[in-house]
Coordinates of C-alpha atoms in Angstrom, one line a residue:
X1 CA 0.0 0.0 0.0
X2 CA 1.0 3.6 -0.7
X3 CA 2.4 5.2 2.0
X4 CA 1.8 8.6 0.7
X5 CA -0.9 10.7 3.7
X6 CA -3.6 13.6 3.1
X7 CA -0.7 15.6 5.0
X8 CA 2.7 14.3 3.9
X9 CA 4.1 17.3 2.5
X10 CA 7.3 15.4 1.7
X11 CA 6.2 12.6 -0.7
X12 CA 3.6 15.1 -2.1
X13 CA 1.3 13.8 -4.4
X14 CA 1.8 14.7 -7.9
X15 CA -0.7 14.0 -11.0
X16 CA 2.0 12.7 -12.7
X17 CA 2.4 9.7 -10.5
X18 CA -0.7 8.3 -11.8
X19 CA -0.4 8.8 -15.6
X20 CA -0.3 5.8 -17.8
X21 CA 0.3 5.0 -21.6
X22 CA -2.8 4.3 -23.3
X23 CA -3.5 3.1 -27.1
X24 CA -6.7 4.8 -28.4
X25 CA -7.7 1.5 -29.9
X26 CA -8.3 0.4 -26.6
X27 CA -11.0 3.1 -25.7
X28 CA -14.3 1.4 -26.3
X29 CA -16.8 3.3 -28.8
X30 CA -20.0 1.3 -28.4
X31 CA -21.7 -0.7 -25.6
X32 CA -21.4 -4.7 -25.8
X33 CA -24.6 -6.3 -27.0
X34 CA -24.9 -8.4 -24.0
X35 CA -24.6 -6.3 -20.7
X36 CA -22.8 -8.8 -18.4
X37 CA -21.1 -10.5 -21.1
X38 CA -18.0 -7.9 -20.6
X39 CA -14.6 -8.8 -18.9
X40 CA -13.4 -8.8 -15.4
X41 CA -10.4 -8.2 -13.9
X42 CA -10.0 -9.0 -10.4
X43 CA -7.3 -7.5 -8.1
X44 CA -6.4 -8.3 -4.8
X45 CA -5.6 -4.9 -3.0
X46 CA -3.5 -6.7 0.3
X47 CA -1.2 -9.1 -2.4
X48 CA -1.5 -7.3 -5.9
X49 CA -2.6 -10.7 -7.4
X50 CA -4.7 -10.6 -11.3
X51 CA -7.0 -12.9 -12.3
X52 CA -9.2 -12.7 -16.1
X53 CA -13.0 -13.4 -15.4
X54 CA -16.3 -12.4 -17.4
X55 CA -18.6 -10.1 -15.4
X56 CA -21.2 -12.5 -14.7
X57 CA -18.9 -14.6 -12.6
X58 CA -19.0 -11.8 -10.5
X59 CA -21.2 -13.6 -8.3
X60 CA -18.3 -15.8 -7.5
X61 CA -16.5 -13.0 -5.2
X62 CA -19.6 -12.0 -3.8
X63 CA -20.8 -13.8 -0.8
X64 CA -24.1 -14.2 1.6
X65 CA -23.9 -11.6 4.3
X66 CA -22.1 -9.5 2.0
X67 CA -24.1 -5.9 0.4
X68 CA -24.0 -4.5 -2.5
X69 CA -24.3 -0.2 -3.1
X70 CA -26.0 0.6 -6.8
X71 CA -26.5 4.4 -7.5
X72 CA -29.7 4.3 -9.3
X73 CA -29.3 7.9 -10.6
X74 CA -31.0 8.4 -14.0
X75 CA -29.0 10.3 -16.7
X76 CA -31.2 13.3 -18.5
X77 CA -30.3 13.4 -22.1
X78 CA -28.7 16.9 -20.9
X79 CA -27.2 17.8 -24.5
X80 CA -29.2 20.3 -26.7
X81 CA -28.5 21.7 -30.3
X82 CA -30.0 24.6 -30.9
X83 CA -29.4 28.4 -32.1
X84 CA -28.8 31.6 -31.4
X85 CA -31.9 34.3 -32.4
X86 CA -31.5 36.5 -34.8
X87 CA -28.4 34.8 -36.0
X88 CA -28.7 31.2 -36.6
X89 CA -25.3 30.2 -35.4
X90 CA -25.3 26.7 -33.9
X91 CA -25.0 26.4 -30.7
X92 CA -24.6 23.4 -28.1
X93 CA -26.0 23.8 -24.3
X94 CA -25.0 20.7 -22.1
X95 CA -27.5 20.8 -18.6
X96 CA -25.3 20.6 -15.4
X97 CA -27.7 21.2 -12.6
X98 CA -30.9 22.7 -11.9
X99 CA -30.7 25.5 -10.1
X100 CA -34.7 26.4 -9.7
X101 CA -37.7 26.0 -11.5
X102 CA -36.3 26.1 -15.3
X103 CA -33.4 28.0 -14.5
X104 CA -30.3 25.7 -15.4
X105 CA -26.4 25.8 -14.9
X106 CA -24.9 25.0 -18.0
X107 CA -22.0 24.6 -20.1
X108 CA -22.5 26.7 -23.6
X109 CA -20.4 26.0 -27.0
X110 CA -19.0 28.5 -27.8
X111 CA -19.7 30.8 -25.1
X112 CA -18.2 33.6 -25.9
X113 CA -21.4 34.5 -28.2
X114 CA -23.9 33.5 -25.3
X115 CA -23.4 36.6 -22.7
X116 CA -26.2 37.7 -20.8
X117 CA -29.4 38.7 -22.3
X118 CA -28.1 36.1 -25.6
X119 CA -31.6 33.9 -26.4
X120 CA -31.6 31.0 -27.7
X121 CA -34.0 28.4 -29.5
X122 CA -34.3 24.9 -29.6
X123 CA -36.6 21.9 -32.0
X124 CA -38.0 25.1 -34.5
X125 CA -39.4 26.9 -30.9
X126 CA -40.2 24.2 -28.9
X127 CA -37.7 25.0 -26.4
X128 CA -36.4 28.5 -25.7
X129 CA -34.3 29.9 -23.5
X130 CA -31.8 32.9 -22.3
X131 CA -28.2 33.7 -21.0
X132 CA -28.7 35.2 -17.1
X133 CA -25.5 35.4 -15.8
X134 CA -22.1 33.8 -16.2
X135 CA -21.2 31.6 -13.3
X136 CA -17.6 29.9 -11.9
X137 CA -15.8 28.1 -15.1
X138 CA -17.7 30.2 -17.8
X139 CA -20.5 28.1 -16.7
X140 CA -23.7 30.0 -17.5
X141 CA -27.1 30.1 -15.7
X142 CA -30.0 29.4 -18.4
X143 CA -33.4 30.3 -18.1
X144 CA -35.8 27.8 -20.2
X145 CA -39.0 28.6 -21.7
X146 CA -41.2 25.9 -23.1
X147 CA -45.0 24.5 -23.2
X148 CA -46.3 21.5 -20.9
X149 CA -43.2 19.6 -19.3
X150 CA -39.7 20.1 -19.0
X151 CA -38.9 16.5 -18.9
X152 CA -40.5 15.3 -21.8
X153 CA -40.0 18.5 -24.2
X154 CA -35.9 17.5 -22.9
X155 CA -37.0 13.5 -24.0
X156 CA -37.8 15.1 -27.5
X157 CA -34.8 17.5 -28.4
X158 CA -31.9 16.3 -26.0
X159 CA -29.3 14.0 -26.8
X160 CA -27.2 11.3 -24.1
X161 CA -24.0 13.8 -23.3
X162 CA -21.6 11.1 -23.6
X163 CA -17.8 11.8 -22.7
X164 CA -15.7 13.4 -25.0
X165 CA -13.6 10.3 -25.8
X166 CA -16.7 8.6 -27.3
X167 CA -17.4 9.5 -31.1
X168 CA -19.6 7.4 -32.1
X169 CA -23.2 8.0 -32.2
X170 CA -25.1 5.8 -29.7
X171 CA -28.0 3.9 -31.1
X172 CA -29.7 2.8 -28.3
X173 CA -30.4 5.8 -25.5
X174 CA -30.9 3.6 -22.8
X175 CA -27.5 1.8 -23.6
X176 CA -26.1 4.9 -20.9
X177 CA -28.4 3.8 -18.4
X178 CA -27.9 1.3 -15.8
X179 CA -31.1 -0.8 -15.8
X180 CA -32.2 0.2 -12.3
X181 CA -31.8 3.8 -13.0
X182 CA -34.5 5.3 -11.2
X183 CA -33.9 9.0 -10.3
X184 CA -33.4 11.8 -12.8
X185 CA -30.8 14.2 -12.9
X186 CA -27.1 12.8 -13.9
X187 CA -24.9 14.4 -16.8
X188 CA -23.0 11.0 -16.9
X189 CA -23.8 7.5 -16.3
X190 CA -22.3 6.0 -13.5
X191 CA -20.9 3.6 -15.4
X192 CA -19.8 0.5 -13.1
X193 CA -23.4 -0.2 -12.8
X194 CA -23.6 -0.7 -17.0
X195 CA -22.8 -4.5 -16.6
X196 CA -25.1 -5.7 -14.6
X197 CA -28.8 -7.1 -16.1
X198 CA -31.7 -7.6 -13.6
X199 CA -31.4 -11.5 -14.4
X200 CA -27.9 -10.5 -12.7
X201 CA -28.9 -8.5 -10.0
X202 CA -31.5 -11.1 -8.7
X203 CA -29.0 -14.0 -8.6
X204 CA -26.8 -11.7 -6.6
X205 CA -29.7 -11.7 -4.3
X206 CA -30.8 -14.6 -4.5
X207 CA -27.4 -16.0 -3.0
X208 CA -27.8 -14.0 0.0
X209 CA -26.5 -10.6 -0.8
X210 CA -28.3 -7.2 0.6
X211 CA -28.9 -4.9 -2.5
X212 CA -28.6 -1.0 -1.1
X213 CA -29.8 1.5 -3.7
X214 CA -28.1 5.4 -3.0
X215 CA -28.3 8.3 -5.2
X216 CA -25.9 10.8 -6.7
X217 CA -26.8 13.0 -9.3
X218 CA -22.6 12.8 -11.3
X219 CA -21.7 16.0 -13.2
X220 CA -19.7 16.5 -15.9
X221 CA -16.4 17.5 -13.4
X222 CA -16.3 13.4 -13.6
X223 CA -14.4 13.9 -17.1
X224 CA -12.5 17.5 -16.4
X225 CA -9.0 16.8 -16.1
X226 CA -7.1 17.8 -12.9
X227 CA -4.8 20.6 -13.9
X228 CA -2.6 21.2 -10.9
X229 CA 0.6 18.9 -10.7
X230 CA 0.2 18.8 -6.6
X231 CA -3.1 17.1 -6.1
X232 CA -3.4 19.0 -2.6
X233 CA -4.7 22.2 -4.7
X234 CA -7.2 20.4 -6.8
X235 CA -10.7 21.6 -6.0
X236 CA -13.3 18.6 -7.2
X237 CA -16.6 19.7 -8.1
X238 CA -19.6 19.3 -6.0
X239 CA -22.6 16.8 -6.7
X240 CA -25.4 16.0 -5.3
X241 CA -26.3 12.7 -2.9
X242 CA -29.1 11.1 -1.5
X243 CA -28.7 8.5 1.0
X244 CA -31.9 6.6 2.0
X245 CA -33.4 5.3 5.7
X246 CA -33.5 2.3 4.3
X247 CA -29.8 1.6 2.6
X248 CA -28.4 3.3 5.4
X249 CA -30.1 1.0 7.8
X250 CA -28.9 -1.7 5.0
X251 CA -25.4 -1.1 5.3
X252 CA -25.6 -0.1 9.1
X253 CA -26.6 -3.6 9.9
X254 CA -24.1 -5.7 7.1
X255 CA -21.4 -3.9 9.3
X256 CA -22.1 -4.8 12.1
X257 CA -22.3 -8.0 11.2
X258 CA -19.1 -8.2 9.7
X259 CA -20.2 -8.4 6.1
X260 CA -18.5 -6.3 3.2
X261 CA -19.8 -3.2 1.5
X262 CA -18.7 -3.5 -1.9
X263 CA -19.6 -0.4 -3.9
X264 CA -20.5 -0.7 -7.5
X265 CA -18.4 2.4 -9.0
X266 CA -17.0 5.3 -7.8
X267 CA -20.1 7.7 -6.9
X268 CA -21.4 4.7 -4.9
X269 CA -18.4 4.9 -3.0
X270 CA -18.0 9.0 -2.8
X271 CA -21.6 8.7 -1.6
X272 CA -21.5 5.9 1.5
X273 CA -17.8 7.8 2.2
X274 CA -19.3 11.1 2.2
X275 CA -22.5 10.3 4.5
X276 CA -20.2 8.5 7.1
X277 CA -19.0 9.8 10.2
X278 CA -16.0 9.1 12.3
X279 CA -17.4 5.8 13.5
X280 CA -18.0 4.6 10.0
X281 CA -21.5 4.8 10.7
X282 CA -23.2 5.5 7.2
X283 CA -26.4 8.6 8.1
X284 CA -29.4 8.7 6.1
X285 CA -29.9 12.1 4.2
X286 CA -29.1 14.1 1.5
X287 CA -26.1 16.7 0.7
X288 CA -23.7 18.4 -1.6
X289 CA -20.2 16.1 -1.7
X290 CA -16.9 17.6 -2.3
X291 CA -15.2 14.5 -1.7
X292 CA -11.6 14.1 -3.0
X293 CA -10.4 10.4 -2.6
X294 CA -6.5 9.6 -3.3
X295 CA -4.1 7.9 -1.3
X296 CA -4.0 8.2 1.7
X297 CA -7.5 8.2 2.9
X298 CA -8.7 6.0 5.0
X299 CA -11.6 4.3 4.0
X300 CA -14.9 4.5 6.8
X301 CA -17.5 1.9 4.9
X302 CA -16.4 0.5 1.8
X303 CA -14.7 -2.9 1.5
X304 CA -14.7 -3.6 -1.7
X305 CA -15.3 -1.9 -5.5
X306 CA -16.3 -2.7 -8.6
X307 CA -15.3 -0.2 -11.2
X308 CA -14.5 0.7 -14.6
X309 CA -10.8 1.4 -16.5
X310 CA -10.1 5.2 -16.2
X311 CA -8.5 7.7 -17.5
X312 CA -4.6 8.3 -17.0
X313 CA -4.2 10.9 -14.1
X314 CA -8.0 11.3 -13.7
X315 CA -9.6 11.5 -10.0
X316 CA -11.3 8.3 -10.5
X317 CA -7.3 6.7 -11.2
X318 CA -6.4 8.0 -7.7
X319 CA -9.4 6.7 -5.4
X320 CA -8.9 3.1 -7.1
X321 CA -5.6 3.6 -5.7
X322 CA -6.3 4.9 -2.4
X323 CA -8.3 1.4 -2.4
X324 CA -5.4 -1.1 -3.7
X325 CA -2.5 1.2 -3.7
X326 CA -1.1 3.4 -6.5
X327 CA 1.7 0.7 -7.5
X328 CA -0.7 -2.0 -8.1
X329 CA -3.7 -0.3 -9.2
X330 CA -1.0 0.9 -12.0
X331 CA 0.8 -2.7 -12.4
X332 CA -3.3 -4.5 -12.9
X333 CA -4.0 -1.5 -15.7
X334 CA -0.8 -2.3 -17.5
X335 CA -1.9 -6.0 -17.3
X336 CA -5.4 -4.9 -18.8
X337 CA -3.5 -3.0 -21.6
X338 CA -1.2 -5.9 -22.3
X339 CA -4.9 -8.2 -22.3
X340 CA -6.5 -5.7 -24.8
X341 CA -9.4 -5.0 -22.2
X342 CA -11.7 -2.5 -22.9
X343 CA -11.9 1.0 -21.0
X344 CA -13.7 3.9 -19.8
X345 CA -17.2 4.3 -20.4
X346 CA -18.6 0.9 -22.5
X347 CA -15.3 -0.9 -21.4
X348 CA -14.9 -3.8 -19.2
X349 CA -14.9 -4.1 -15.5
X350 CA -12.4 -4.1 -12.5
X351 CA -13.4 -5.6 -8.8
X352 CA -10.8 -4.7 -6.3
X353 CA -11.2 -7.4 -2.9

């Protein structure tokens, strides 16, 4: 394990440490045709050991007693093509948050055209909208104007915002949705939960595994890169969690009765970490999370992870290795690469015991 602490200014903590060569070819395009059917690599995080599975033998590694964290967060199909009035010029508007009512944070292409005041249409009129303010990160604050509701005039025009590293067109919308997404308001997919079917999910329980469902809404800081070299000044955007009486209660109880919480991706585990207290006791309730997890941290109610591959020098890089250790985590993704597995978004798995 890493040795490197939140406050070791010595053996400071550079982005650098966690960057990685990557062939393009590698980066996978489209979703498989068979959910479950991806790969799995499993790493031990005490002994660095590899071995090559297929997803659906997950259920191997997971046993009675143990419970499982989904984030059923729904992803809006936040990206809109429209124009400018009065000009015609294209323009691309990618939903971030709601602020209130129909007033959105957004990210605008180009924005340099879109100051205040700068309306905009959408679908020949069916959507309109206008610049109110610029906000942190050229991010601008969107008023919307439309007919009947929001959500279904958005079903119409909007398009899946997939990552920037995926080109190709996606043919099937709800491809980008797990299939127990539930709650509306994500700007990604969280994408761990991609592999699993619901002929999966009740096997899983059927075998004596608590299922605990959490929500966070993930924002598009999931794909900005981190700029500064000494991770101690990167500032990670804030997203939105629920935590439920119920899966706290869930994963209250599979604690104390020595059973693993293995969270299924990264905003599961952000989530359970961020709702924890010092005790490791997880608290019902719902907040805005900050939380930046490298190594270092020490982990208050996750055991376990199942995640994608990420990107070189991303945040998501550095909590698998706060997990399993920088050395490994980097030694298993070499492995991967060497194995041709697929990564990021529609690629193939990871569980980290």
């Amino acid at each position: 394990m890493d040795t490197i602490t939140e406050n070791n200014t010595t053996n400071q903590l550079l982005k650098s440490d966690f960057y990685f060569d990557l062939p393009e070819e590698l980066i996978a395009q489209d979703p498989l045709e068979e959910r479950s059917s991806s790969r799995l690599l499993v790493l031990n995080k005490e002994t660095g050991a590899v071995e090559h599975h297929v997803f659906k033998e997950i259920t191997e590694y997971l046993n009675p007693g143990d419970c499982l964290v989904l984030n059923n967060t729904k992803v809006i199909p936040a990206r809109l093509l429209g124009e400018r009035e009065g000009t015609g010029a294209h323009v691309e508007v990618l939903l971030l948050k709601r602020r209130e009512g129909d007033v959105w944070e957004t990210l605008v292409k180009p924005g340099k055209k879109c100051k205040p005041g700068t309306r905009l249409t959408f679908g020949d009129g069916l959507l309109k909208a206008e610049v109110l303010e610029t906000v942190e990160e050229g991010n601008r604050l969107i008023h919307f104007e439309y007919e009947g509701i929001f959500e279904e005039v958005l079903d119409k025009l909007g398009e899946m915002p997939l990552p920037p590293y995926i080109t190709h067109k996606l043919q099937d919308k709800n491809r980008y949705q797990t299939v127990y997404a539930k709650y509306e308001g994500s700007a990604a997919a969280p994408t761990a939960g991609l592999h699993f079917t619901k002929e999966l999910l009740k096997k899983i329980e059927e075998k004596g595994i608590e299922i605990a469902y959490v929500t966070l809404h993930v924002g598009l800081g999931t794909f900005r890169p981190v700029k500064e070299e000494n991770l101690l000044n990167h500032h990670m955007h804030s997203e939105y969690y629920q935590v439920s009486e119920e899966a706290a209660e869930k994963i209250n109880r599979t604690k104390q009765n020595g059973g693993r919480i293995i969270c299924v991706g990264t905003t599961s585990c952000r989530t359970v970490e961020s709702a924890a207290d010092e005790n490791g006791i997880i608290h019902a309730g719902c907040d805005n999370t900050e939380i930046f997890i490298y190594p270092g941290y020490k982990f208050k109610i996750l055991d376990a992870l199942i995640t994608n591959f990420h990107l070189p020098e991303s945040t998501l890089v550095m909590l698998v290795s706060a997990l399993a250790g920088r050395e490994r985590v980097l030694a298993a993704y070499e492995e991967a690469i060497c194995e041709k597995y697929r990564f990021f978004s529609f690629g193939d798995a990871m569980f980290i015991h």
